[in-house]
Amino acid sequence: MQKRKLGNSNLEVSAIGLGCMGMSFSYGPPKDMQEMTALLGAAVERGVTFFDTAEVYGPFLNEELVGEALAPFRGQVVIATKFGFDLNPDFDPRGMKGSPGLNSRPEHIKQAVEGSLKRLKVETIDLLYQHRVDPNVPIEDVALAVKDLIQEGKVKHFGLSEAGVETIRRAHAVQPVTVLQSEYSLWWRKPEAEVIPTLEELGIGLVPYSPLGKGFLTGKIDETTTFDSSDFRSTLPRFTSEALKANQALIDLLGSIAERKQATPAQIALAWLLAQKPWIVPIPGTTKLHRLEENIGAVSVELTSDDLRDIDGAASKITVQGARYPEKLEQMTGR
Ligand SMILES: NC(=O)c1ccc[n+]([C@@H]2O[C@H](COP(=O)([O-])OP(=O)(O)OC[C@H]3O[C@@H](n4cnc5c(N)ncnc54)[C@H](OP(=O)(O)O)[C@@H]3O)[C@@H](O)[C@H]2O)c1
């Protein structure tokens, strides 16, 4: 598996990582622990060295799974986790009732890190992200708390998720930010306007989450697909059957390029991200070995400048329908 460096840092990971969220959270009930443990081991065997989890996935279950499954591979893999939510008893991950409770107060960050270290069974967290910017805590205070944790040897690298450019700059001035993790894919290209140029200027890597459009860009979802109420996608405007139908033009585009390259739509969606910048590392999520293999196969799909021009030209004529998040969750991004 090819490797990539995240920005100007010395953090080197497989060119495609593995998003672990869906193994325990967000896309229906948690999956079988033993099967997921085997899948994580199979990913390492196939050269994946970058794994993404968060305290809030479960909560806690996903970190426990990743910690246990990757324990035999300590030192060979990079595990990223995230803090930033108040996981009190009425915590609502979808933010549908009340607030999903952001909390990035320094004492809370330090407490969260102690829990993550235990569950991940590590002495140092390779990459620690703030999951969402907390408007009640100056980002300088967050960066200072992470700086302390780095000095104590509990954390190696600092990351932000869905932060706006001013926040990125302010944080970076206090404690260099290694990575920004934000949604980026053929159907969410907002980071291209301000975020990506800022990351390039500051030498910060980009980890696109939901690089397969939460499954849509694989071509395996259409307007007849239904989502269980425990599946987060049942709450998303972009996953109503009308939006899925309207957005099928994107799948037609990916399908035609896939045919030309003898690849799959999922591989084209990932190869397109890899072709944007050499410091981009997508983290597709899957709970199935054959899909993991398909997704990592994207590193061998090389899109030429003609391919990229064709994709951009065709994509610019498609207006994606449906908001990516309900209003309340969208407000938590870009701050
Ligand atoms: N920072 C943040 O706020 C944030 C937000 C969301 C996600 N994330 C991270 O990013 C990771 C990836 O994002 P994501 O899981 O939301 O979306 P994604 O990677 O775009 O898509 C995952 C979905 O696609 C399906 N899938 C994967 N590969 C496939 C293939 N080759 N063919 C057909 N279907 C395929 C998966 O189902 P199966 O499991 O059935 O294969 C799953 O439902 C997460 O695991 C998480 O670690 C971070």
mmCIF file of C-alpha atoms and ligand atoms in Angstrom:
data_model
loop_
_atom_site.group_PDB
_atom_site.id
_atom_site.type_symbol
_atom_site.label_atom_id
_atom_site.label_comp_id
_atom_site.label_asym_id
_atom_site.label_seq_id
_atom_site.Cartn_x
_atom_site.Cartn_y
_atom_site.Cartn_z
ATOM 1 C CA MET A 1 0.000 0.000 0.000
ATOM 2 C CA GLN A 2 1.287 3.457 -0.906
ATOM 3 C CA LYS A 3 1.892 5.864 1.948
ATOM 4 C CA ARG A 4 1.260 9.569 2.303
ATOM 5 C CA LYS A 5 2.488 12.298 4.629
ATOM 6 C CA LEU A 6 -0.180 14.444 6.189
ATOM 7 C CA GLY A 7 0.870 18.006 5.290
ATOM 8 C CA ASN A 8 4.341 19.095 6.355
ATOM 9 C CA SER A 9 4.258 16.786 9.358
ATOM 10 C CA ASN A 10 6.182 13.572 9.777
ATOM 11 C CA LEU A 11 2.926 11.677 10.197
ATOM 12 C CA GLU A 12 3.003 9.022 7.490
ATOM 13 C CA VAL A 13 0.016 6.743 6.926
ATOM 14 C CA SER A 14 -1.416 4.455 4.261
ATOM 15 C CA ALA A 15 -2.840 6.502 1.366
ATOM 16 C CA ILE A 16 -6.288 5.220 2.329
ATOM 17 C CA GLY A 17 -7.309 4.781 5.952
ATOM 18 C CA LEU A 18 -10.260 3.000 7.511
ATOM 19 C CA GLY A 19 -13.148 4.854 9.117
ATOM 20 C CA CYS A 20 -14.394 2.696 11.986
ATOM 21 C CA MET A 21 -17.512 4.643 13.056
ATOM 22 C CA GLY A 22 -20.049 2.490 11.218
ATOM 23 C CA MET A 23 -18.820 -0.606 13.045
ATOM 24 C CA SER A 24 -20.489 0.653 16.245
ATOM 25 C CA PHE A 25 -22.460 3.833 15.569
ATOM 26 C CA SER A 26 -24.523 5.943 13.212
ATOM 27 C CA TYR A 27 -25.358 3.366 10.541
ATOM 28 C CA GLY A 28 -27.719 1.102 12.489
ATOM 29 C CA PRO A 29 -27.013 -1.138 15.490
ATOM 30 C CA PRO A 30 -23.396 -1.959 16.425
ATOM 31 C CA LYS A 31 -21.952 -4.792 14.342
ATOM 32 C CA ASP A 32 -20.640 -8.046 15.780
ATOM 33 C CA MET A 33 -17.420 -7.391 17.761
ATOM 34 C CA GLN A 34 -15.672 -10.557 16.615
ATOM 35 C CA GLU A 35 -16.415 -9.918 12.961
ATOM 36 C CA MET A 36 -15.245 -6.315 13.245
ATOM 37 C CA THR A 37 -12.089 -7.408 15.090
ATOM 38 C CA ALA A 38 -11.320 -9.779 12.219
ATOM 39 C CA LEU A 39 -11.998 -7.010 9.697
ATOM 40 C CA LEU A 40 -9.617 -4.620 11.467
ATOM 41 C CA GLY A 41 -6.905 -7.304 11.471
ATOM 42 C CA ALA A 42 -7.518 -7.981 7.778
ATOM 43 C CA ALA A 43 -7.143 -4.266 7.065
ATOM 44 C CA VAL A 44 -3.707 -4.227 8.735
ATOM 45 C CA GLU A 45 -2.681 -7.328 6.741
ATOM 46 C CA ARG A 46 -3.629 -5.471 3.559
ATOM 47 C CA GLY A 47 -1.448 -2.490 4.434
ATOM 48 C CA VAL A 48 -3.917 -0.094 6.066
ATOM 49 C CA THR A 49 -2.099 1.789 8.836
ATOM 50 C CA PHE A 50 -4.555 4.607 9.579
ATOM 51 C CA PHE A 51 -7.677 4.021 11.686
ATOM 52 C CA ASP A 52 -10.296 6.566 12.661
ATOM 53 C CA THR A 53 -12.468 6.453 15.769
ATOM 54 C CA ALA A 54 -13.927 8.892 18.346
ATOM 55 C CA GLU A 55 -14.982 8.924 21.985
ATOM 56 C CA VAL A 56 -18.547 9.656 20.873
ATOM 57 C CA TYR A 57 -18.870 6.639 18.537
ATOM 58 C CA GLY A 58 -20.972 4.347 20.649
ATOM 59 C CA PRO A 59 -20.253 6.315 22.876
ATOM 60 C CA PHE A 60 -17.065 4.495 23.859
ATOM 61 C CA LEU A 61 -17.857 1.180 22.104
ATOM 62 C CA ASN A 62 -15.933 2.029 18.974
ATOM 63 C CA GLU A 63 -12.766 3.053 20.835
ATOM 64 C CA GLU A 64 -13.011 -0.172 22.833
ATOM 65 C CA LEU A 65 -13.326 -2.224 19.645
ATOM 66 C CA VAL A 66 -10.453 -0.447 17.896
ATOM 67 C CA GLY A 67 -8.244 -0.626 21.012
ATOM 68 C CA GLU A 68 -8.813 -4.337 21.448
ATOM 69 C CA ALA A 69 -8.600 -5.312 17.767
ATOM 70 C CA LEU A 70 -5.450 -3.306 17.055
ATOM 71 C CA ALA A 71 -3.622 -4.239 20.277
ATOM 72 C CA PRO A 72 -1.549 -6.874 18.421
ATOM 73 C CA PHE A 73 -0.351 -4.219 15.961
ATOM 74 C CA ARG A 74 0.925 -1.540 18.362
ATOM 75 C CA GLY A 75 3.618 0.568 16.784
ATOM 76 C CA GLN A 76 2.609 -0.473 13.263
ATOM 77 C CA VAL A 77 -0.579 1.560 13.031
ATOM 78 C CA VAL A 78 -1.750 5.123 13.593
ATOM 79 C CA ILE A 79 -4.991 5.490 15.546
ATOM 80 C CA ALA A 80 -6.848 8.790 15.487
ATOM 81 C CA THR A 81 -9.562 9.656 17.986
ATOM 82 C CA LYS A 82 -11.643 12.721 18.864
ATOM 83 C CA PHE A 83 -12.988 14.600 21.898
ATOM 84 C CA GLY A 84 -15.461 17.419 22.191
ATOM 85 C CA PHE A 85 -18.865 16.179 23.318
ATOM 86 C CA ASP A 86 -20.387 16.145 26.754
ATOM 87 C CA LEU A 87 -21.473 12.550 27.014
ATOM 88 C CA ASN A 88 -24.062 13.094 29.732
ATOM 89 C CA PRO A 89 -27.060 10.742 30.032
ATOM 90 C CA ASP A 90 -29.334 12.784 27.743
ATOM 91 C CA PHE A 91 -26.702 13.179 25.066
ATOM 92 C CA ASP A 92 -28.312 12.979 21.636
ATOM 93 C CA PRO A 93 -25.771 12.293 18.899
ATOM 94 C CA ARG A 94 -28.089 13.480 16.135
ATOM 95 C CA GLY A 95 -28.838 16.756 17.884
ATOM 96 C CA MET A 96 -32.500 16.298 17.068
ATOM 97 C CA LYS A 97 -33.742 16.860 20.597
ATOM 98 C CA GLY A 98 -31.869 19.598 22.365
ATOM 99 C CA SER A 99 -28.186 20.121 21.844
ATOM 100 C CA PRO A 100 -25.644 17.378 21.205
ATOM 101 C CA GLY A 101 -23.679 19.082 23.994
ATOM 102 C CA LEU A 102 -20.306 20.338 22.881
ATOM 103 C CA ASN A 103 -17.627 20.501 25.536
ATOM 104 C CA SER A 104 -14.035 21.440 24.797
ATOM 105 C CA ARG A 105 -13.198 22.940 28.155
ATOM 106 C CA PRO A 106 -9.539 22.139 28.930
ATOM 107 C CA GLU A 107 -10.363 20.045 32.022
ATOM 108 C CA HIS A 108 -12.911 18.057 29.990
ATOM 109 C CA ILE A 109 -10.373 17.444 27.195
ATOM 110 C CA LYS A 110 -7.866 16.102 29.716
ATOM 111 C CA GLN A 111 -10.482 13.828 31.270
ATOM 112 C CA ALA A 112 -11.626 12.577 27.850
ATOM 113 C CA VAL A 113 -8.043 11.776 26.876
ATOM 114 C CA GLU A 114 -7.547 9.631 29.999
ATOM 115 C CA GLY A 115 -10.600 7.594 28.961
ATOM 116 C CA SER A 116 -9.482 7.289 25.344
ATOM 117 C CA LEU A 117 -5.981 6.159 26.373
ATOM 118 C CA LYS A 118 -7.496 3.372 28.490
ATOM 119 C CA ARG A 119 -9.968 2.201 25.870
ATOM 120 C CA LEU A 120 -7.426 2.350 23.058
ATOM 121 C CA LYS A 121 -4.904 0.567 25.322
ATOM 122 C CA VAL A 122 -2.120 2.936 24.334
ATOM 123 C CA GLU A 123 0.277 5.216 26.170
ATOM 124 C CA THR A 124 0.050 7.908 23.529
ATOM 125 C CA ILE A 125 -2.750 8.912 21.182
ATOM 126 C CA ASP A 126 -1.209 9.248 17.713
ATOM 127 C CA LEU A 127 -3.646 11.893 16.498
ATOM 128 C CA LEU A 128 -6.177 13.709 18.677
ATOM 129 C CA TYR A 129 -8.880 15.779 17.018
ATOM 130 C CA GLN A 130 -11.324 18.274 18.437
ATOM 131 C CA HIS A 131 -14.539 16.781 16.952
ATOM 132 C CA ARG A 132 -16.392 20.095 16.577
ATOM 133 C CA VAL A 133 -15.395 23.642 17.457
ATOM 134 C CA ASP A 134 -16.966 24.663 20.778
ATOM 135 C CA PRO A 135 -18.140 28.302 20.520
ATOM 136 C CA ASN A 136 -17.960 28.612 24.320
ATOM 137 C CA VAL A 137 -14.241 27.863 24.558
ATOM 138 C CA PRO A 138 -11.603 29.979 22.767
ATOM 139 C CA ILE A 139 -9.694 27.742 20.370
ATOM 140 C CA GLU A 140 -6.424 28.998 21.912
ATOM 141 C CA ASP A 141 -7.447 27.346 25.207
ATOM 142 C CA VAL A 142 -8.153 24.080 23.373
ATOM 143 C CA ALA A 143 -4.804 24.257 21.558
ATOM 144 C CA LEU A 144 -3.004 24.958 24.847
ATOM 145 C CA ALA A 145 -4.676 21.960 26.510
ATOM 146 C CA VAL A 146 -3.561 19.721 23.644
ATOM 147 C CA LYS A 147 -0.080 21.269 23.780
ATOM 148 C CA ASP A 148 0.139 20.259 27.462
ATOM 149 C CA LEU A 149 -0.971 16.724 26.563
ATOM 150 C CA ILE A 150 1.714 16.569 23.858
ATOM 151 C CA GLN A 151 4.338 17.747 26.354
ATOM 152 C CA GLU A 152 3.190 15.068 28.792
ATOM 153 C CA GLY A 153 3.630 12.436 26.052
ATOM 154 C CA LYS A 154 -0.076 11.536 26.013
ATOM 155 C CA VAL A 155 -0.722 12.815 22.493
ATOM 156 C CA LYS A 156 1.471 13.035 19.378
ATOM 157 C CA HIS A 157 -0.480 15.117 16.857
ATOM 158 C CA PHE A 158 -3.256 17.722 17.062
ATOM 159 C CA GLY A 159 -6.191 17.762 14.650
ATOM 160 C CA LEU A 160 -9.401 19.724 14.106
ATOM 161 C CA SER A 161 -12.621 18.620 12.459
ATOM 162 C CA GLU A 162 -14.978 20.809 10.402
ATOM 163 C CA ALA A 163 -13.257 23.954 11.687
ATOM 164 C CA GLY A 164 -13.408 27.246 9.785
ATOM 165 C CA VAL A 165 -10.265 28.905 8.443
ATOM 166 C CA GLU A 166 -9.938 31.548 11.164
ATOM 167 C CA THR A 167 -10.122 28.866 13.835
ATOM 168 C CA ILE A 168 -7.535 26.774 12.014
ATOM 169 C CA ARG A 169 -5.129 29.724 11.888
ATOM 170 C CA ARG A 170 -5.650 30.656 15.538
ATOM 171 C CA ALA A 171 -5.195 27.084 16.737
ATOM 172 C CA HIS A 172 -2.145 26.548 14.536
ATOM 173 C CA ALA A 173 -0.463 29.633 16.012
ATOM 174 C CA VAL A 174 -0.620 28.085 19.504
ATOM 175 C CA GLN A 175 -0.044 24.404 18.731
ATOM 176 C CA PRO A 176 0.725 23.318 15.144
ATOM 177 C CA VAL A 177 -2.234 21.471 13.662
ATOM 178 C CA THR A 178 -1.215 18.329 11.769
ATOM 179 C CA VAL A 179 -4.546 17.438 10.174
ATOM 180 C CA LEU A 180 -7.991 18.803 9.453
ATOM 181 C CA GLN A 181 -10.689 16.169 9.120
ATOM 182 C CA SER A 182 -13.723 17.458 7.245
ATOM 183 C CA GLU A 183 -16.305 16.113 4.861
ATOM 184 C CA TYR A 184 -15.026 16.272 1.290
ATOM 185 C CA SER A 185 -16.133 14.329 -1.742
ATOM 186 C CA LEU A 186 -17.620 14.783 -5.189
ATOM 187 C CA TRP A 187 -20.930 15.773 -3.583
ATOM 188 C CA TRP A 188 -19.510 18.086 -0.882
ATOM 189 C CA ARG A 189 -16.867 20.358 -2.340
ATOM 190 C CA LYS A 190 -17.193 23.371 -0.043
ATOM 191 C CA PRO A 191 -13.655 22.900 1.407
ATOM 192 C CA GLU A 192 -12.230 23.824 -2.006
ATOM 193 C CA ALA A 193 -13.157 27.500 -1.601
ATOM 194 C CA GLU A 194 -11.214 28.532 1.514
ATOM 195 C CA VAL A 195 -10.213 25.539 3.574
ATOM 196 C CA ILE A 196 -7.955 23.673 1.151
ATOM 197 C CA PRO A 197 -5.946 26.790 0.161
ATOM 198 C CA THR A 198 -5.453 27.572 3.870
ATOM 199 C CA LEU A 199 -4.306 24.023 4.628
ATOM 200 C CA GLU A 200 -1.882 24.207 1.703
ATOM 201 C CA GLU A 201 -0.462 27.503 2.959
ATOM 202 C CA LEU A 202 -0.030 26.212 6.516
ATOM 203 C CA GLY A 203 1.195 22.712 5.590
ATOM 204 C CA ILE A 204 -1.733 20.924 7.250
ATOM 205 C CA GLY A 205 -2.965 17.577 5.910
ATOM 206 C CA LEU A 206 -6.597 16.877 4.981
ATOM 207 C CA VAL A 207 -8.478 13.739 5.942
ATOM 208 C CA PRO A 208 -11.787 13.691 4.062
ATOM 209 C CA TYR A 209 -14.536 11.958 6.020
ATOM 210 C CA SER A 210 -17.570 10.398 4.340
ATOM 211 C CA PRO A 211 -15.441 10.202 1.162
ATOM 212 C CA LEU A 212 -18.009 7.859 -0.370
ATOM 213 C CA GLY A 213 -20.864 10.250 0.416
ATOM 214 C CA LYS A 214 -22.017 7.966 3.273
ATOM 215 C CA GLY A 215 -22.346 5.166 0.722
ATOM 216 C CA PHE A 216 -24.199 7.078 -1.995
ATOM 217 C CA LEU A 217 -21.203 7.573 -4.304
ATOM 218 C CA THR A 218 -20.682 3.811 -4.564
ATOM 219 C CA GLY A 219 -23.820 3.487 -6.700
ATOM 220 C CA LYS A 220 -25.292 0.958 -4.252
ATOM 221 C CA ILE A 221 -27.959 3.365 -2.961
ATOM 222 C CA ASP A 222 -30.887 4.727 -4.985
ATOM 223 C CA GLU A 223 -34.316 6.248 -4.400
ATOM 224 C CA THR A 224 -35.747 2.855 -3.427
ATOM 225 C CA THR A 225 -33.247 2.401 -0.565
ATOM 226 C CA THR A 226 -34.813 2.768 2.881
ATOM 227 C CA PHE A 227 -32.954 3.494 6.092
ATOM 228 C CA ASP A 228 -33.890 2.133 9.498
ATOM 229 C CA SER A 229 -34.647 4.790 12.158
ATOM 230 C CA SER A 230 -31.393 3.777 13.918
ATOM 231 C CA ASP A 231 -29.519 4.779 10.769
ATOM 232 C CA PHE A 232 -28.426 8.433 10.872
ATOM 233 C CA ARG A 233 -29.063 8.745 7.142
ATOM 234 C CA SER A 234 -32.820 8.506 7.808
ATOM 235 C CA THR A 235 -32.526 12.062 9.227
ATOM 236 C CA LEU A 236 -30.524 13.608 6.398
ATOM 237 C CA PRO A 237 -32.196 15.773 3.711
ATOM 238 C CA ARG A 238 -29.729 14.415 1.136
ATOM 239 C CA PHE A 239 -31.003 10.872 1.740
ATOM 240 C CA THR A 240 -34.701 11.453 1.072
ATOM 241 C CA SER A 241 -35.848 9.433 -1.913
ATOM 242 C CA GLU A 242 -36.407 12.631 -3.959
ATOM 243 C CA ALA A 243 -32.849 13.819 -3.305
ATOM 244 C CA LEU A 244 -31.398 10.374 -3.997
ATOM 245 C CA LYS A 245 -33.264 10.272 -7.278
ATOM 246 C CA ALA A 246 -32.191 13.766 -8.305
ATOM 247 C CA ASN A 247 -28.550 13.066 -7.409
ATOM 248 C CA GLN A 248 -28.375 9.895 -9.494
ATOM 249 C CA ALA A 249 -26.683 12.004 -12.204
ATOM 250 C CA LEU A 250 -23.526 11.871 -10.079
ATOM 251 C CA ILE A 251 -23.649 8.094 -10.049
ATOM 252 C CA ASP A 252 -24.066 8.040 -13.815
ATOM 253 C CA LEU A 253 -20.952 10.192 -14.074
ATOM 254 C CA LEU A 254 -18.926 7.999 -11.701
ATOM 255 C CA GLY A 255 -20.198 4.898 -13.514
ATOM 256 C CA SER A 256 -19.058 6.142 -16.917
ATOM 257 C CA ILE A 257 -15.555 7.020 -15.668
ATOM 258 C CA ALA A 258 -15.410 3.692 -13.796
ATOM 259 C CA GLU A 259 -16.157 1.817 -16.987
ATOM 260 C CA ARG A 260 -13.411 3.687 -18.824
ATOM 261 C CA LYS A 261 -10.884 2.929 -16.059
ATOM 262 C CA GLN A 262 -12.091 -0.634 -15.397
ATOM 263 C CA ALA A 263 -12.789 0.321 -11.822
ATOM 264 C CA THR A 264 -15.874 0.768 -9.634
ATOM 265 C CA PRO A 265 -17.711 4.029 -8.834
ATOM 266 C CA ALA A 266 -16.439 3.837 -5.217
ATOM 267 C CA GLN A 267 -12.869 3.555 -6.498
ATOM 268 C CA ILE A 268 -13.327 6.558 -8.787
ATOM 269 C CA ALA A 269 -14.781 8.610 -5.911
ATOM 270 C CA LEU A 270 -11.702 7.797 -3.792
ATOM 271 C CA ALA A 271 -9.163 8.130 -6.635
ATOM 272 C CA TRP A 272 -10.616 11.579 -7.383
ATOM 273 C CA LEU A 273 -9.912 12.653 -3.791
ATOM 274 C CA LEU A 274 -6.385 11.214 -3.893
ATOM 275 C CA ALA A 275 -5.731 13.127 -7.134
ATOM 276 C CA GLN A 276 -6.647 16.507 -5.602
ATOM 277 C CA LYS A 277 -3.549 16.860 -3.385
ATOM 278 C CA PRO A 278 -0.716 14.528 -2.319
ATOM 279 C CA TRP A 279 -1.462 15.356 1.343
ATOM 280 C CA ILE A 280 -5.057 14.111 1.269
ATOM 281 C CA VAL A 281 -5.850 10.769 2.940
ATOM 282 C CA PRO A 282 -9.496 9.611 2.732
ATOM 283 C CA ILE A 283 -10.939 7.325 5.396
ATOM 284 C CA PRO A 284 -13.799 5.347 3.800
ATOM 285 C CA GLY A 285 -15.829 3.348 6.292
ATOM 286 C CA THR A 286 -17.009 -0.190 5.752
ATOM 287 C CA THR A 287 -18.000 -3.229 7.758
ATOM 288 C CA LYS A 288 -17.313 -5.685 4.915
ATOM 289 C CA LEU A 289 -14.016 -7.202 3.791
ATOM 290 C CA HIS A 290 -14.801 -7.255 0.064
ATOM 291 C CA ARG A 291 -15.629 -3.542 0.199
ATOM 292 C CA LEU A 292 -12.495 -2.770 2.177
ATOM 293 C CA GLU A 293 -10.519 -4.496 -0.578
ATOM 294 C CA GLU A 294 -12.417 -2.599 -3.252
ATOM 295 C CA ASN A 295 -11.822 0.714 -1.486
ATOM 296 C CA ILE A 296 -8.091 0.262 -0.955
ATOM 297 C CA GLY A 297 -7.867 -0.795 -4.607
ATOM 298 C CA ALA A 298 -8.534 2.866 -5.413
ATOM 299 C CA VAL A 299 -4.855 3.672 -4.787
ATOM 300 C CA SER A 300 -4.009 1.887 -8.033
ATOM 301 C CA VAL A 301 -6.574 3.806 -10.076
ATOM 302 C CA GLU A 302 -4.744 6.703 -11.675
ATOM 303 C CA LEU A 303 -6.877 9.465 -13.043
ATOM 304 C CA THR A 304 -5.179 11.387 -15.858
ATOM 305 C CA SER A 305 -5.583 15.117 -16.270
ATOM 306 C CA ASP A 306 -8.111 14.341 -19.045
ATOM 307 C CA ASP A 307 -10.108 12.115 -16.680
ATOM 308 C CA LEU A 308 -10.049 14.822 -14.005
ATOM 309 C CA ARG A 309 -11.114 17.486 -16.497
ATOM 310 C CA ASP A 310 -14.012 15.296 -17.670
ATOM 311 C CA ILE A 311 -15.126 14.645 -14.089
ATOM 312 C CA ASP A 312 -14.939 18.333 -13.158
ATOM 313 C CA GLY A 313 -16.719 19.421 -16.319
ATOM 314 C CA ALA A 314 -19.578 16.964 -15.874
ATOM 315 C CA ALA A 315 -19.822 17.483 -12.098
ATOM 316 C CA SER A 316 -20.047 21.271 -12.506
ATOM 317 C CA LYS A 317 -23.292 20.779 -14.469
ATOM 318 C CA ILE A 318 -24.891 18.808 -11.625
ATOM 319 C CA THR A 319 -26.507 20.680 -8.744
ATOM 320 C CA VAL A 320 -26.572 18.347 -5.765
ATOM 321 C CA GLN A 321 -30.002 18.268 -4.107
ATOM 322 C CA GLY A 322 -30.645 18.122 -0.356
ATOM 323 C CA ALA A 323 -28.647 19.523 2.552
ATOM 324 C CA ARG A 324 -25.883 17.250 3.852
ATOM 325 C CA TYR A 325 -26.978 17.791 7.475
ATOM 326 C CA PRO A 326 -30.094 19.073 9.239
ATOM 327 C CA GLU A 327 -29.702 22.780 10.063
ATOM 328 C CA LYS A 328 -28.745 22.200 13.708
ATOM 329 C CA LEU A 329 -25.803 19.959 12.826
ATOM 330 C CA GLU A 330 -24.704 22.120 9.905
ATOM 331 C CA GLN A 331 -24.445 25.067 12.321
ATOM 332 C CA MET A 332 -21.803 23.120 14.231
ATOM 333 C CA THR A 333 -19.476 23.151 11.201
ATOM 334 C CA GLY A 334 -17.296 25.821 9.644
ATOM 335 C CA ARG A 335 -16.943 27.842 12.850
HETATM 336 N N1 LIG B 1 -15.172 14.084 11.816
HETATM 337 C C1 LIG B 1 -16.450 13.843 11.675
HETATM 338 O O1 LIG B 1 -17.295 14.613 12.094
HETATM 339 C C2 LIG B 1 -16.899 12.588 10.978
HETATM 340 C C3 LIG B 1 -18.208 12.476 10.494
HETATM 341 C C4 LIG B 1 -18.569 11.299 9.832
HETATM 342 C C5 LIG B 1 -17.631 10.278 9.662
HETATM 343 N N2 LIG B 1 -16.363 10.415 10.155
HETATM 344 C C6 LIG B 1 -15.341 9.357 9.972
HETATM 345 O O2 LIG B 1 -15.212 9.089 8.573
HETATM 346 C C7 LIG B 1 -15.389 7.705 8.326
HETATM 347 C C8 LIG B 1 -16.011 7.483 6.954
HETATM 348 O O3 LIG B 1 -17.210 8.216 6.785
HETATM 349 P P1 LIG B 1 -18.651 7.545 6.684
HETATM 350 O O4 LIG B 1 -18.617 6.184 7.257
HETATM 351 O O5 LIG B 1 -19.605 8.547 7.215
HETATM 352 O O6 LIG B 1 -18.966 7.508 5.135
HETATM 353 P P2 LIG B 1 -18.335 6.820 3.845
HETATM 354 O O7 LIG B 1 -17.019 6.269 4.125
HETATM 355 O O8 LIG B 1 -18.500 7.839 2.769
HETATM 356 O O9 LIG B 1 -19.399 5.665 3.541
HETATM 357 C C9 LIG B 1 -19.637 4.602 4.403
HETATM 358 C C10 LIG B 1 -20.851 3.850 3.921
HETATM 359 O O10 LIG B 1 -20.594 3.331 2.618
HETATM 360 C C11 LIG B 1 -20.727 1.923 2.576
HETATM 361 N N3 LIG B 1 -19.621 1.431 1.731
HETATM 362 C C12 LIG B 1 -18.297 1.527 1.991
HETATM 363 N N4 LIG B 1 -17.570 1.037 0.970
HETATM 364 C C13 LIG B 1 -18.450 0.625 0.038
HETATM 365 C C14 LIG B 1 -18.317 0.039 -1.256
HETATM 366 N N5 LIG B 1 -17.130 -0.196 -1.777
HETATM 367 N N6 LIG B 1 -19.467 -0.265 -1.934
HETATM 368 C C15 LIG B 1 -20.685 -0.007 -1.421
HETATM 369 N N7 LIG B 1 -20.873 0.559 -0.200
HETATM 370 C C16 LIG B 1 -19.763 0.873 0.520
HETATM 371 C C17 LIG B 1 -20.662 1.467 4.009
HETATM 372 O O11 LIG B 1 -21.505 0.342 4.237
HETATM 373 P P3 LIG B 1 -20.946 -1.103 4.664
HETATM 374 O O12 LIG B 1 -20.432 -0.970 6.051
HETATM 375 O O13 LIG B 1 -22.174 -1.932 4.563
HETATM 376 O O14 LIG B 1 -19.906 -1.438 3.653
HETATM 377 C C18 LIG B 1 -21.215 2.673 4.781
HETATM 378 O O15 LIG B 1 -22.622 2.626 4.852
HETATM 379 C C19 LIG B 1 -16.253 7.216 9.499
HETATM 380 O O16 LIG B 1 -16.121 5.828 9.701
HETATM 381 C C20 LIG B 1 -15.709 8.035 10.642
HETATM 382 O O17 LIG B 1 -14.555 7.421 11.179
HETATM 383 C C21 LIG B 1 -15.993 11.563 10.794
#
